[in-house]
Amino acid sequence: TSLLLMAGIMVTVGLCRRLAHRRLRSHQRLCAFLLEMFSTFQICACTNELCLLSNVEPRPHTALTLTYGFTVLHGLTLTGSTCNPCGTLQPMWGGGIPVKMGGLKIGAQFVAAVLARLFMRFIWSLGMAEPHFGALSQDCSHPMQTTETQAFCIELLFSVVFQLTILRVESVNPKYKVHLIALLITMLVYAGGNLTGAIFNPALAFSLHANCFYDKFLSYSLVYWIAPSLGKFLIFYVF
C-alpha cells in the first residue's frame, strides 16, 4: 500500500508539472514557483512515507533499497528542479539566477514541505496501511540521536560531500549521474541515518520533523538549516 501511495504521488506530480509547463509557459515566475513546489512536494511526501518503512524487515536492507530506488525515480522525473534550498543558493549567490527568482523557489520549497506534511498526516489518519497506525501520535520523533555539536558536524560534512559530488558529476551522462547521486545518498543515509537522519536539505528536514522545530527551534535550525547551508557556501568559496 505504501509503495502504491508513493507511486500515485509521483504520477500525480508528473501530471501537474506537465500541465503547469504547458499552460503557464508565458508566466515565467508562476511556472517556476509551481514546478519547484510540485517537485519538492513529491520528495517530501515520499520521504515521509519512507520513514515509516525504516523498520520493515530485513533491516536496514529494505529501507536502503527503497531509498536508492526512489532517489533514482526522483532524479529521473524531477529534472530541472533542485528541491533543496541549499541547491538554489549557489546559482542565486553566483548570479546564475536573479535573487527574486531564487527567493521564489526557496519559498516554493518550504510551502511544498508544509503541504506535504499536512497531506501525509491526512493520509495516515485514514489508516490505509499498517505503518500508518500510530504515525500521528508521534509528536517529535527526535531524529538527533547524538549531541548537537556532533549532529551539526555530521550534517555539515554530509552537505559538503553531497554538494561536491554534484559539482564533480555535472559532466557525466544524465542516465548514469542519477544512479551515482542515488548511490551516494544511500551511503550517507546508511552512515548517518541513525544519528541525524542524514537529511542535508532544510525543506525536507522541516517537512519530516516540523514538531521538533517547534519544540527546539534553535538546535534543530542550527543542525538542519544552518549546517547544510554552511556546507554549500564552503563548497562555493573553495571550488
PDB file of C-alpha atoms in Angstrom:
ATOM      1  CA  THR A   1       0.000   0.000   0.000  1.00  0.00           C
ATOM      2  CA  SER A   2       2.817   2.404   0.839  1.00  0.00           C
ATOM      3  CA  LEU A   3       4.531   1.709  -2.476  1.00  0.00           C
ATOM      4  CA  LEU A   4       1.288   2.282  -4.368  1.00  0.00           C
ATOM      5  CA  LEU A   5       0.759   5.514  -2.447  1.00  0.00           C
ATOM      6  CA  MET A   6       4.220   6.830  -3.352  1.00  0.00           C
ATOM      7  CA  ALA A   7       3.758   5.754  -6.971  1.00  0.00           C
ATOM      8  CA  GLY A   8       0.440   7.601  -7.075  1.00  0.00           C
ATOM      9  CA  ILE A   9       2.069  10.733  -5.685  1.00  0.00           C
ATOM     10  CA  MET A  10       4.774  10.595  -8.348  1.00  0.00           C
ATOM     11  CA  VAL A  11       2.288  10.109 -11.179  1.00  0.00           C
ATOM     12  CA  THR A  12       0.086  12.959  -9.926  1.00  0.00           C
ATOM     13  CA  VAL A  13       3.045  15.301  -9.528  1.00  0.00           C
ATOM     14  CA  GLY A  14       4.253  14.396 -13.008  1.00  0.00           C
ATOM     15  CA  LEU A  15       0.876  15.306 -14.479  1.00  0.00           C
ATOM     16  CA  CYS A  16       0.758  18.577 -12.529  1.00  0.00           C
ATOM     17  CA  ARG A  17       4.259  19.521 -13.659  1.00  0.00           C
ATOM     18  CA  ARG A  18       3.411  18.813 -17.294  1.00  0.00           C
ATOM     19  CA  LEU A  19       0.176  20.797 -17.067  1.00  0.00           C
ATOM     20  CA  ALA A  20       1.900  23.775 -15.415  1.00  0.00           C
ATOM     21  CA  HIS A  21       4.671  23.740 -18.007  1.00  0.00           C
ATOM     22  CA  ARG A  22       2.196  23.752 -20.888  1.00  0.00           C
ATOM     23  CA  ARG A  23      -0.362  26.225 -19.562  1.00  0.00           C
ATOM     24  CA  LEU A  24       1.901  28.706 -17.760  1.00  0.00           C
ATOM     25  CA  ARG A  25       4.923  28.842 -20.021  1.00  0.00           C
ATOM     26  CA  SER A  26       4.387  32.558 -20.646  1.00  0.00           C
ATOM     27  CA  HIS A  27       4.149  33.290 -16.892  1.00  0.00           C
ATOM     28  CA  GLN A  28       7.752  32.551 -16.002  1.00  0.00           C
ATOM     29  CA  ARG A  29       7.700  33.237 -12.271  1.00  0.00           C
ATOM     30  CA  LEU A  30       4.426  31.474 -11.576  1.00  0.00           C
ATOM     31  CA  CYS A  31       5.522  28.493 -13.644  1.00  0.00           C
ATOM     32  CA  ALA A  32       8.881  28.298 -11.833  1.00  0.00           C
ATOM     33  CA  PHE A  33       7.144  28.524  -8.451  1.00  0.00           C
ATOM     34  CA  LEU A  34       4.675  25.746  -9.237  1.00  0.00           C
ATOM     35  CA  LEU A  35       7.263  23.429 -10.804  1.00  0.00           C
ATOM     36  CA  GLU A  36       9.538  23.765  -7.775  1.00  0.00           C
ATOM     37  CA  MET A  37       6.622  23.357  -5.382  1.00  0.00           C
ATOM     38  CA  PHE A  38       5.304  20.207  -7.079  1.00  0.00           C
ATOM     39  CA  SER A  39       8.775  18.670  -7.247  1.00  0.00           C
ATOM     40  CA  THR A  40       9.599  19.374  -3.606  1.00  0.00           C
ATOM     41  CA  PHE A  41       6.167  18.108  -2.581  1.00  0.00           C
ATOM     42  CA  GLN A  42       6.928  14.775  -4.241  1.00  0.00           C
ATOM     43  CA  ILE A  43      10.236  14.347  -2.434  1.00  0.00           C
ATOM     44  CA  CYS A  44       8.870  15.424   0.949  1.00  0.00           C
ATOM     45  CA  ALA A  45       5.714  13.318   0.745  1.00  0.00           C
ATOM     46  CA  CYS A  46       7.526  10.186  -0.424  1.00  0.00           C
ATOM     47  CA  THR A  47      10.261  10.594   2.186  1.00  0.00           C
ATOM     48  CA  ASN A  48       7.668  10.986   4.938  1.00  0.00           C
ATOM     49  CA  GLU A  49       6.225   7.651   3.879  1.00  0.00           C
ATOM     50  CA  LEU A  50       9.657   6.038   3.533  1.00  0.00           C
ATOM     51  CA  CYS A  51      10.482   6.966   7.121  1.00  0.00           C
ATOM     52  CA  LEU A  52       7.580   4.814   8.277  1.00  0.00           C
ATOM     53  CA  LEU A  53       9.104   1.856   6.421  1.00  0.00           C
ATOM     54  CA  SER A  54      12.517   2.146   8.071  1.00  0.00           C
ATOM     55  CA  ASN A  55      11.746  -0.703  10.474  1.00  0.00           C
ATOM     56  CA  VAL A  56      10.497  -3.150   7.851  1.00  0.00           C
ATOM     57  CA  GLU A  57      12.463  -6.413   7.907  1.00  0.00           C
ATOM     58  CA  PRO A  58      15.080  -7.198   6.856  1.00  0.00           C
ATOM     59  CA  ARG A  59      16.694  -4.132   8.398  1.00  0.00           C
ATOM     60  CA  PRO A  60      18.312  -1.985   7.096  1.00  0.00           C
ATOM     61  CA  HIS A  61      18.354  -3.605   3.659  1.00  0.00           C
ATOM     62  CA  THR A  62      14.727  -2.850   2.814  1.00  0.00           C
ATOM     63  CA  ALA A  63      14.942   0.811   3.814  1.00  0.00           C
ATOM     64  CA  LEU A  64      18.214   1.336   1.945  1.00  0.00           C
ATOM     65  CA  THR A  65      16.901  -0.381  -1.182  1.00  0.00           C
ATOM     66  CA  LEU A  66      13.791   1.794  -1.160  1.00  0.00           C
ATOM     67  CA  THR A  67      15.908   4.891  -0.560  1.00  0.00           C
ATOM     68  CA  TYR A  68      18.082   4.112  -3.563  1.00  0.00           C
ATOM     69  CA  GLY A  69      15.164   3.168  -5.810  1.00  0.00           C
ATOM     70  CA  PHE A  70      13.040   6.215  -5.081  1.00  0.00           C
ATOM     71  CA  THR A  71      16.027   8.560  -5.261  1.00  0.00           C
ATOM     72  CA  VAL A  72      16.640   7.290  -8.787  1.00  0.00           C
ATOM     73  CA  LEU A  73      12.967   7.815  -9.652  1.00  0.00           C
ATOM     74  CA  HIS A  74      13.041  11.349  -8.232  1.00  0.00           C
ATOM     75  CA  GLY A  75      16.120  12.136 -10.276  1.00  0.00           C
ATOM     76  CA  LEU A  76      14.543  10.832 -13.465  1.00  0.00           C
ATOM     77  CA  THR A  77      11.158  12.511 -13.021  1.00  0.00           C
ATOM     78  CA  LEU A  78      12.123  15.861 -11.481  1.00  0.00           C
ATOM     79  CA  THR A  79      14.691  17.159 -13.952  1.00  0.00           C
ATOM     80  CA  GLY A  80      15.246  20.894 -13.765  1.00  0.00           C
ATOM     81  CA  SER A  81      14.224  21.236 -10.102  1.00  0.00           C
ATOM     82  CA  THR A  82      16.582  21.444  -7.133  1.00  0.00           C
ATOM     83  CA  CYS A  83      14.026  20.673  -4.380  1.00  0.00           C
ATOM     84  CA  ASN A  84      16.633  21.852  -1.888  1.00  0.00           C
ATOM     85  CA  PRO A  85      17.151  25.437  -0.656  1.00  0.00           C
ATOM     86  CA  CYS A  86      20.893  24.795  -0.489  1.00  0.00           C
ATOM     87  CA  GLY A  87      20.896  23.829  -4.158  1.00  0.00           C
ATOM     88  CA  THR A  88      19.109  27.063  -5.010  1.00  0.00           C
ATOM     89  CA  LEU A  89      21.575  29.219  -3.075  1.00  0.00           C
ATOM     90  CA  GLN A  90      24.523  28.511  -5.390  1.00  0.00           C
ATOM     91  CA  PRO A  91      23.116  29.933  -8.663  1.00  0.00           C
ATOM     92  CA  MET A  92      21.441  32.742  -6.723  1.00  0.00           C
ATOM     93  CA  TRP A  93      24.685  33.681  -4.944  1.00  0.00           C
ATOM     94  CA  GLY A  94      26.767  33.297  -8.101  1.00  0.00           C
ATOM     95  CA  GLY A  95      24.441  35.393 -10.230  1.00  0.00           C
ATOM     96  CA  GLY A  96      23.093  32.498 -12.276  1.00  0.00           C
ATOM     97  CA  ILE A  97      19.506  33.385 -11.390  1.00  0.00           C
ATOM     98  CA  PRO A  98      18.049  36.648 -10.037  1.00  0.00           C
ATOM     99  CA  VAL A  99      17.706  36.969  -6.276  1.00  0.00           C
ATOM    100  CA  LYS A 100      13.921  37.319  -6.601  1.00  0.00           C
ATOM    101  CA  MET A 101      13.676  34.102  -8.604  1.00  0.00           C
ATOM    102  CA  GLY A 102      15.897  32.273  -6.111  1.00  0.00           C
ATOM    103  CA  GLY A 103      13.829  33.540  -3.202  1.00  0.00           C
ATOM    104  CA  LEU A 104      10.672  32.488  -5.040  1.00  0.00           C
ATOM    105  CA  LYS A 105      11.994  28.955  -5.483  1.00  0.00           C
ATOM    106  CA  ILE A 106      13.076  28.667  -1.853  1.00  0.00           C
ATOM    107  CA  GLY A 107       9.651  29.894  -0.785  1.00  0.00           C
ATOM    108  CA  ALA A 108       8.052  27.276  -3.037  1.00  0.00           C
ATOM    109  CA  GLN A 109      10.187  24.565  -1.442  1.00  0.00           C
ATOM    110  CA  PHE A 110       9.084  25.421   2.083  1.00  0.00           C
ATOM    111  CA  VAL A 111       5.443  25.786   1.025  1.00  0.00           C
ATOM    112  CA  ALA A 112       5.682  22.315  -0.504  1.00  0.00           C
ATOM    113  CA  ALA A 113       7.277  20.992   2.693  1.00  0.00           C
ATOM    114  CA  VAL A 114       4.315  22.195   4.753  1.00  0.00           C
ATOM    115  CA  LEU A 115       1.752  20.926   2.227  1.00  0.00           C
ATOM    116  CA  ALA A 116       3.434  17.520   2.072  1.00  0.00           C
ATOM    117  CA  ARG A 117       3.413  17.303   5.849  1.00  0.00           C
ATOM    118  CA  LEU A 118      -0.305  18.130   6.043  1.00  0.00           C
ATOM    119  CA  PHE A 119      -1.160  15.801   3.167  1.00  0.00           C
ATOM    120  CA  MET A 120       0.690  12.833   4.646  1.00  0.00           C
ATOM    121  CA  ARG A 121      -0.853  13.346   8.066  1.00  0.00           C
ATOM    122  CA  PHE A 122      -4.271  13.258   6.393  1.00  0.00           C
ATOM    123  CA  ILE A 123      -3.354  10.045   4.559  1.00  0.00           C
ATOM    124  CA  TRP A 124      -2.048   8.473   7.761  1.00  0.00           C
ATOM    125  CA  SER A 125      -5.296   9.355   9.547  1.00  0.00           C
ATOM    126  CA  LEU A 126      -7.128   7.110   7.056  1.00  0.00           C
ATOM    127  CA  GLY A 127      -5.146   4.092   8.282  1.00  0.00           C
ATOM    128  CA  MET A 128      -4.726   2.532   4.837  1.00  0.00           C
ATOM    129  CA  ALA A 129      -1.575   0.607   5.784  1.00  0.00           C
ATOM    130  CA  GLU A 130      -0.206  -0.926   8.958  1.00  0.00           C
ATOM    131  CA  PRO A 131       2.742   1.525   9.242  1.00  0.00           C
ATOM    132  CA  HIS A 132       0.213   4.381   9.322  1.00  0.00           C
ATOM    133  CA  PHE A 133      -1.233   3.246  12.636  1.00  0.00           C
ATOM    134  CA  GLY A 134       0.350   5.318  15.374  1.00  0.00           C
ATOM    135  CA  ALA A 135       2.161   7.652  12.967  1.00  0.00           C
ATOM    136  CA  LEU A 136       0.057  10.627  14.041  1.00  0.00           C
ATOM    137  CA  SER A 137       0.804  10.016  17.725  1.00  0.00           C
ATOM    138  CA  GLN A 138       4.493  10.787  17.198  1.00  0.00           C
ATOM    139  CA  ASP A 139       4.899  14.363  18.387  1.00  0.00           C
ATOM    140  CA  CYS A 140       8.623  14.763  17.747  1.00  0.00           C
ATOM    141  CA  SER A 141      10.463  11.689  16.502  1.00  0.00           C
ATOM    142  CA  HIS A 142      13.810  13.132  17.687  1.00  0.00           C
ATOM    143  CA  PRO A 143      15.990  12.372  14.643  1.00  0.00           C
ATOM    144  CA  MET A 144      19.081  13.577  16.531  1.00  0.00           C
ATOM    145  CA  GLN A 145      20.441  10.582  18.402  1.00  0.00           C
ATOM    146  CA  THR A 146      23.711  12.301  19.308  1.00  0.00           C
ATOM    147  CA  THR A 147      24.897  15.613  20.711  1.00  0.00           C
ATOM    148  CA  GLU A 148      24.016  18.834  18.953  1.00  0.00           C
ATOM    149  CA  THR A 149      27.665  19.527  18.151  1.00  0.00           C
ATOM    150  CA  GLN A 150      28.179  16.121  16.563  1.00  0.00           C
ATOM    151  CA  ALA A 151      24.874  16.378  14.695  1.00  0.00           C
ATOM    152  CA  PHE A 152      25.890  19.807  13.353  1.00  0.00           C
ATOM    153  CA  CYS A 153      29.239  18.435  12.158  1.00  0.00           C
ATOM    154  CA  ILE A 154      27.614  15.381  10.550  1.00  0.00           C
ATOM    155  CA  GLU A 155      25.054  17.408   8.583  1.00  0.00           C
ATOM    156  CA  LEU A 156      27.770  19.899   7.597  1.00  0.00           C
ATOM    157  CA  LEU A 157      30.068  17.106   6.399  1.00  0.00           C
ATOM    158  CA  PHE A 158      27.299  15.317   4.513  1.00  0.00           C
ATOM    159  CA  SER A 159      26.261  18.561   2.842  1.00  0.00           C
ATOM    160  CA  VAL A 160      29.838  19.224   1.730  1.00  0.00           C
ATOM    161  CA  VAL A 161      30.241  15.693   0.370  1.00  0.00           C
ATOM    162  CA  PHE A 162      26.903  15.832  -1.428  1.00  0.00           C
ATOM    163  CA  GLN A 163      27.407  19.279  -2.965  1.00  0.00           C
ATOM    164  CA  LEU A 164      30.966  18.448  -4.015  1.00  0.00           C
ATOM    165  CA  THR A 165      29.751  15.277  -5.707  1.00  0.00           C
ATOM    166  CA  ILE A 166      27.058  17.251  -7.548  1.00  0.00           C
ATOM    167  CA  LEU A 167      29.765  19.531  -8.939  1.00  0.00           C
ATOM    168  CA  ARG A 168      32.028  16.644  -9.921  1.00  0.00           C
ATOM    169  CA  VAL A 169      29.370  14.681 -11.826  1.00  0.00           C
ATOM    170  CA  GLU A 170      27.971  17.607 -13.827  1.00  0.00           C
ATOM    171  CA  SER A 171      29.664  16.351 -16.988  1.00  0.00           C
ATOM    172  CA  VAL A 172      28.551  12.730 -16.515  1.00  0.00           C
ATOM    173  CA  ASN A 173      25.827  11.302 -18.734  1.00  0.00           C
ATOM    174  CA  PRO A 174      22.466  12.038 -17.014  1.00  0.00           C
ATOM    175  CA  LYS A 175      21.363   8.394 -17.093  1.00  0.00           C
ATOM    176  CA  TYR A 176      24.482   7.447 -15.114  1.00  0.00           C
ATOM    177  CA  LYS A 177      24.594  10.568 -12.960  1.00  0.00           C
ATOM    178  CA  VAL A 178      21.235   9.885 -11.357  1.00  0.00           C
ATOM    179  CA  HIS A 179      22.451   6.469 -10.186  1.00  0.00           C
ATOM    180  CA  LEU A 180      25.691   7.911  -8.806  1.00  0.00           C
ATOM    181  CA  ILE A 181      23.805  10.514  -6.805  1.00  0.00           C
ATOM    182  CA  ALA A 182      21.289   7.931  -5.577  1.00  0.00           C
ATOM    183  CA  LEU A 183      24.131   5.639  -4.501  1.00  0.00           C
ATOM    184  CA  LEU A 184      25.809   8.487  -2.620  1.00  0.00           C
ATOM    185  CA  ILE A 185      22.591   9.448  -0.818  1.00  0.00           C
ATOM    186  CA  THR A 186      22.009   5.817   0.142  1.00  0.00           C
ATOM    187  CA  MET A 187      25.552   5.557   1.506  1.00  0.00           C
ATOM    188  CA  LEU A 188      25.131   8.745   3.539  1.00  0.00           C
ATOM    189  CA  VAL A 189      21.805   7.514   4.921  1.00  0.00           C
ATOM    190  CA  TYR A 190      23.479   4.244   5.900  1.00  0.00           C
ATOM    191  CA  ALA A 191      26.392   6.081   7.518  1.00  0.00           C
ATOM    192  CA  GLY A 192      24.492   8.731   9.463  1.00  0.00           C
ATOM    193  CA  GLY A 193      20.815   7.932   9.253  1.00  0.00           C
ATOM    194  CA  ASN A 194      20.738   6.553  12.791  1.00  0.00           C
ATOM    195  CA  LEU A 195      22.437   9.696  14.160  1.00  0.00           C
ATOM    196  CA  THR A 196      20.799  12.656  12.403  1.00  0.00           C
ATOM    197  CA  GLY A 197      18.669  11.158   9.647  1.00  0.00           C
ATOM    198  CA  ALA A 198      21.235  12.279   7.040  1.00  0.00           C
ATOM    199  CA  ILE A 199      18.859  14.852   5.558  1.00  0.00           C
ATOM    200  CA  PHE A 200      21.076  17.815   4.466  1.00  0.00           C
ATOM    201  CA  ASN A 201      18.001  19.507   2.975  1.00  0.00           C
ATOM    202  CA  PRO A 202      16.370  22.295   5.049  1.00  0.00           C
ATOM    203  CA  ALA A 203      12.952  21.999   3.411  1.00  0.00           C
ATOM    204  CA  LEU A 204      12.860  18.213   3.726  1.00  0.00           C
ATOM    205  CA  ALA A 205      14.005  18.406   7.354  1.00  0.00           C
ATOM    206  CA  PHE A 206      11.167  20.787   8.171  1.00  0.00           C
ATOM    207  CA  SER A 207       8.633  18.545   6.466  1.00  0.00           C
ATOM    208  CA  LEU A 208       9.854  15.433   8.294  1.00  0.00           C
ATOM    209  CA  HIS A 209      10.323  16.940  11.751  1.00  0.00           C
ATOM    210  CA  ALA A 210       8.206  20.086  11.930  1.00  0.00           C
ATOM    211  CA  ASN A 211       7.173  19.398  15.531  1.00  0.00           C
ATOM    212  CA  CYS A 212      10.818  19.170  16.573  1.00  0.00           C
ATOM    213  CA  PHE A 213      11.424  22.659  15.181  1.00  0.00           C
ATOM    214  CA  TYR A 214       8.546  23.934  17.294  1.00  0.00           C
ATOM    215  CA  ASP A 215       9.932  22.330  20.453  1.00  0.00           C
ATOM    216  CA  LYS A 216      13.640  23.076  19.967  1.00  0.00           C
ATOM    217  CA  PHE A 217      13.839  25.637  17.206  1.00  0.00           C
ATOM    218  CA  LEU A 218      17.385  26.862  17.873  1.00  0.00           C
ATOM    219  CA  SER A 219      19.101  23.466  17.992  1.00  0.00           C
ATOM    220  CA  TYR A 220      17.183  21.996  15.055  1.00  0.00           C
ATOM    221  CA  SER A 221      17.613  25.092  12.896  1.00  0.00           C
ATOM    222  CA  LEU A 222      21.363  25.020  13.552  1.00  0.00           C
ATOM    223  CA  VAL A 223      21.671  21.347  12.619  1.00  0.00           C
ATOM    224  CA  TYR A 224      19.194  21.085   9.736  1.00  0.00           C
ATOM    225  CA  TRP A 225      19.194  24.614   8.280  1.00  0.00           C
ATOM    226  CA  ILE A 226      22.463  26.357   9.110  1.00  0.00           C
ATOM    227  CA  ALA A 227      24.788  23.340   8.759  1.00  0.00           C
ATOM    228  CA  PRO A 228      23.692  22.337   5.209  1.00  0.00           C
ATOM    229  CA  SER A 229      23.699  25.973   4.078  1.00  0.00           C
ATOM    230  CA  LEU A 230      27.172  26.499   5.540  1.00  0.00           C
ATOM    231  CA  GLY A 231      28.375  23.377   3.730  1.00  0.00           C
ATOM    232  CA  LYS A 232      27.034  24.791   0.479  1.00  0.00           C
ATOM    233  CA  PHE A 233      28.854  28.095   0.961  1.00  0.00           C
ATOM    234  CA  LEU A 234      32.091  26.290   1.836  1.00  0.00           C
ATOM    235  CA  ILE A 235      31.937  24.400  -1.442  1.00  0.00           C
ATOM    236  CA  PHE A 236      31.039  27.583  -3.320  1.00  0.00           C
ATOM    237  CA  TYR A 237      34.013  29.541  -1.978  1.00  0.00           C
ATOM    238  CA  VAL A 238      36.551  26.707  -2.280  1.00  0.00           C
ATOM    239  CA  PHE A 239      35.601  25.387  -5.720  1.00  0.00           C
TER     240      PHE A 239
END
